[in-house]
């Protein structure tokens, strides 16, 4: 199981909607496993962290 997931939006070419901790039960079927660096980059680019699993906390990412 990957350590981090990025969940894509609905529709072809839709932007990502959430970053999740691997194994988050809220992550949908549109999620794919990514490396830690990709998860941090997604957060830095404005993808929201999942409000349930809080990947930003586990990644040590502070917005700003």
PDB file of C-alpha atoms in Angstrom:
ATOM      1  CA  UNK A   1       0.000   0.000   0.000  1.00  0.00           C
ATOM      2  CA  UNK A   2       1.432   3.411  -0.958  1.00  0.00           C
ATOM      3  CA  UNK A   3       2.184   5.916   1.767  1.00  0.00           C
ATOM      4  CA  UNK A   4       0.374   8.767   0.011  1.00  0.00           C
ATOM      5  CA  UNK A   5      -2.541   9.084  -2.396  1.00  0.00           C
ATOM      6  CA  UNK A   6      -3.739  11.807  -4.734  1.00  0.00           C
ATOM      7  CA  UNK A   7      -7.440  11.734  -5.562  1.00  0.00           C
ATOM      8  CA  UNK A   8      -8.398  13.066  -8.988  1.00  0.00           C
ATOM      9  CA  UNK A   9     -11.555  15.068  -9.624  1.00  0.00           C
ATOM     10  CA  UNK A  10     -14.453  13.711 -11.635  1.00  0.00           C
ATOM     11  CA  UNK A  11     -14.152  13.866 -15.423  1.00  0.00           C
ATOM     12  CA  UNK A  12     -11.352  13.457 -17.925  1.00  0.00           C
ATOM     13  CA  UNK A  13      -8.508  15.851 -17.177  1.00  0.00           C
ATOM     14  CA  UNK A  14     -10.047  17.111 -13.925  1.00  0.00           C
ATOM     15  CA  UNK A  15      -7.515  18.450 -11.425  1.00  0.00           C
ATOM     16  CA  UNK A  16      -6.720  16.614  -8.181  1.00  0.00           C
ATOM     17  CA  UNK A  17      -9.066  17.328  -5.282  1.00  0.00           C
ATOM     18  CA  UNK A  18      -7.339  15.774  -2.242  1.00  0.00           C
ATOM     19  CA  UNK A  19      -4.070  14.416  -0.940  1.00  0.00           C
ATOM     20  CA  UNK A  20      -4.564  11.444   1.424  1.00  0.00           C
ATOM     21  CA  UNK A  21      -2.458   9.298   3.715  1.00  0.00           C
ATOM     22  CA  UNK A  22      -2.196   5.792   2.217  1.00  0.00           C
ATOM     23  CA  UNK A  23      -5.004   3.617   3.535  1.00  0.00           C
ATOM     24  CA  UNK A  24      -7.388   6.519   4.220  1.00  0.00           C
ATOM     25  CA  UNK A  25     -10.901   5.079   4.100  1.00  0.00           C
ATOM     26  CA  UNK A  26     -12.221   8.326   2.609  1.00  0.00           C
ATOM     27  CA  UNK A  27      -9.992   8.103  -0.498  1.00  0.00           C
ATOM     28  CA  UNK A  28     -12.079   7.292  -3.535  1.00  0.00           C
ATOM     29  CA  UNK A  29     -11.451   4.957  -6.454  1.00  0.00           C
ATOM     30  CA  UNK A  30      -9.964   7.850  -8.411  1.00  0.00           C
ATOM     31  CA  UNK A  31      -6.930   7.881  -6.056  1.00  0.00           C
ATOM     32  CA  UNK A  32      -3.469   6.732  -7.053  1.00  0.00           C
ATOM     33  CA  UNK A  33      -0.364   6.092  -5.007  1.00  0.00           C
ATOM     34  CA  UNK A  34       2.413   8.680  -5.147  1.00  0.00           C
ATOM     35  CA  UNK A  35       5.811   9.277  -3.571  1.00  0.00           C
ATOM     36  CA  UNK A  36       6.180  11.571  -0.567  1.00  0.00           C
ATOM     37  CA  UNK A  37       7.729  14.293  -2.736  1.00  0.00           C
ATOM     38  CA  UNK A  38       4.735  14.254  -5.098  1.00  0.00           C
ATOM     39  CA  UNK A  39       2.319  14.529  -2.167  1.00  0.00           C
ATOM     40  CA  UNK A  40       4.204  17.531  -0.755  1.00  0.00           C
ATOM     41  CA  UNK A  41       4.342  19.146  -4.208  1.00  0.00           C
ATOM     42  CA  UNK A  42       0.589  18.679  -4.668  1.00  0.00           C
ATOM     43  CA  UNK A  43      -0.096  20.386  -1.330  1.00  0.00           C
ATOM     44  CA  UNK A  44       2.266  23.242  -2.266  1.00  0.00           C
ATOM     45  CA  UNK A  45       0.408  23.627  -5.580  1.00  0.00           C
ATOM     46  CA  UNK A  46      -2.905  24.059  -3.772  1.00  0.00           C
ATOM     47  CA  UNK A  47      -4.428  20.566  -3.660  1.00  0.00           C
ATOM     48  CA  UNK A  48      -6.398  20.305  -0.422  1.00  0.00           C
ATOM     49  CA  UNK A  49      -5.365  17.838   2.281  1.00  0.00           C
ATOM     50  CA  UNK A  50      -8.063  15.335   3.229  1.00  0.00           C
ATOM     51  CA  UNK A  51      -9.820  16.726   6.308  1.00  0.00           C
ATOM     52  CA  UNK A  52     -10.124  13.208   7.771  1.00  0.00           C
ATOM     53  CA  UNK A  53      -6.593  11.753   7.495  1.00  0.00           C
ATOM     54  CA  UNK A  54      -4.674  15.079   7.541  1.00  0.00           C
ATOM     55  CA  UNK A  55      -1.686  14.185   5.320  1.00  0.00           C
ATOM     56  CA  UNK A  56      -0.293  17.695   5.730  1.00  0.00           C
ATOM     57  CA  UNK A  57       0.330  16.947   9.412  1.00  0.00           C
ATOM     58  CA  UNK A  58       2.049  13.613   8.713  1.00  0.00           C
ATOM     59  CA  UNK A  59       4.143  15.215   5.960  1.00  0.00           C
ATOM     60  CA  UNK A  60       5.154  18.140   8.178  1.00  0.00           C
ATOM     61  CA  UNK A  61       3.742  20.523   5.575  1.00  0.00           C
ATOM     62  CA  UNK A  62       2.805  23.981   6.797  1.00  0.00           C
ATOM     63  CA  UNK A  63       0.973  26.143   4.261  1.00  0.00           C
ATOM     64  CA  UNK A  64       2.713  29.374   3.498  1.00  0.00           C
TER      65      UNK A  64
END
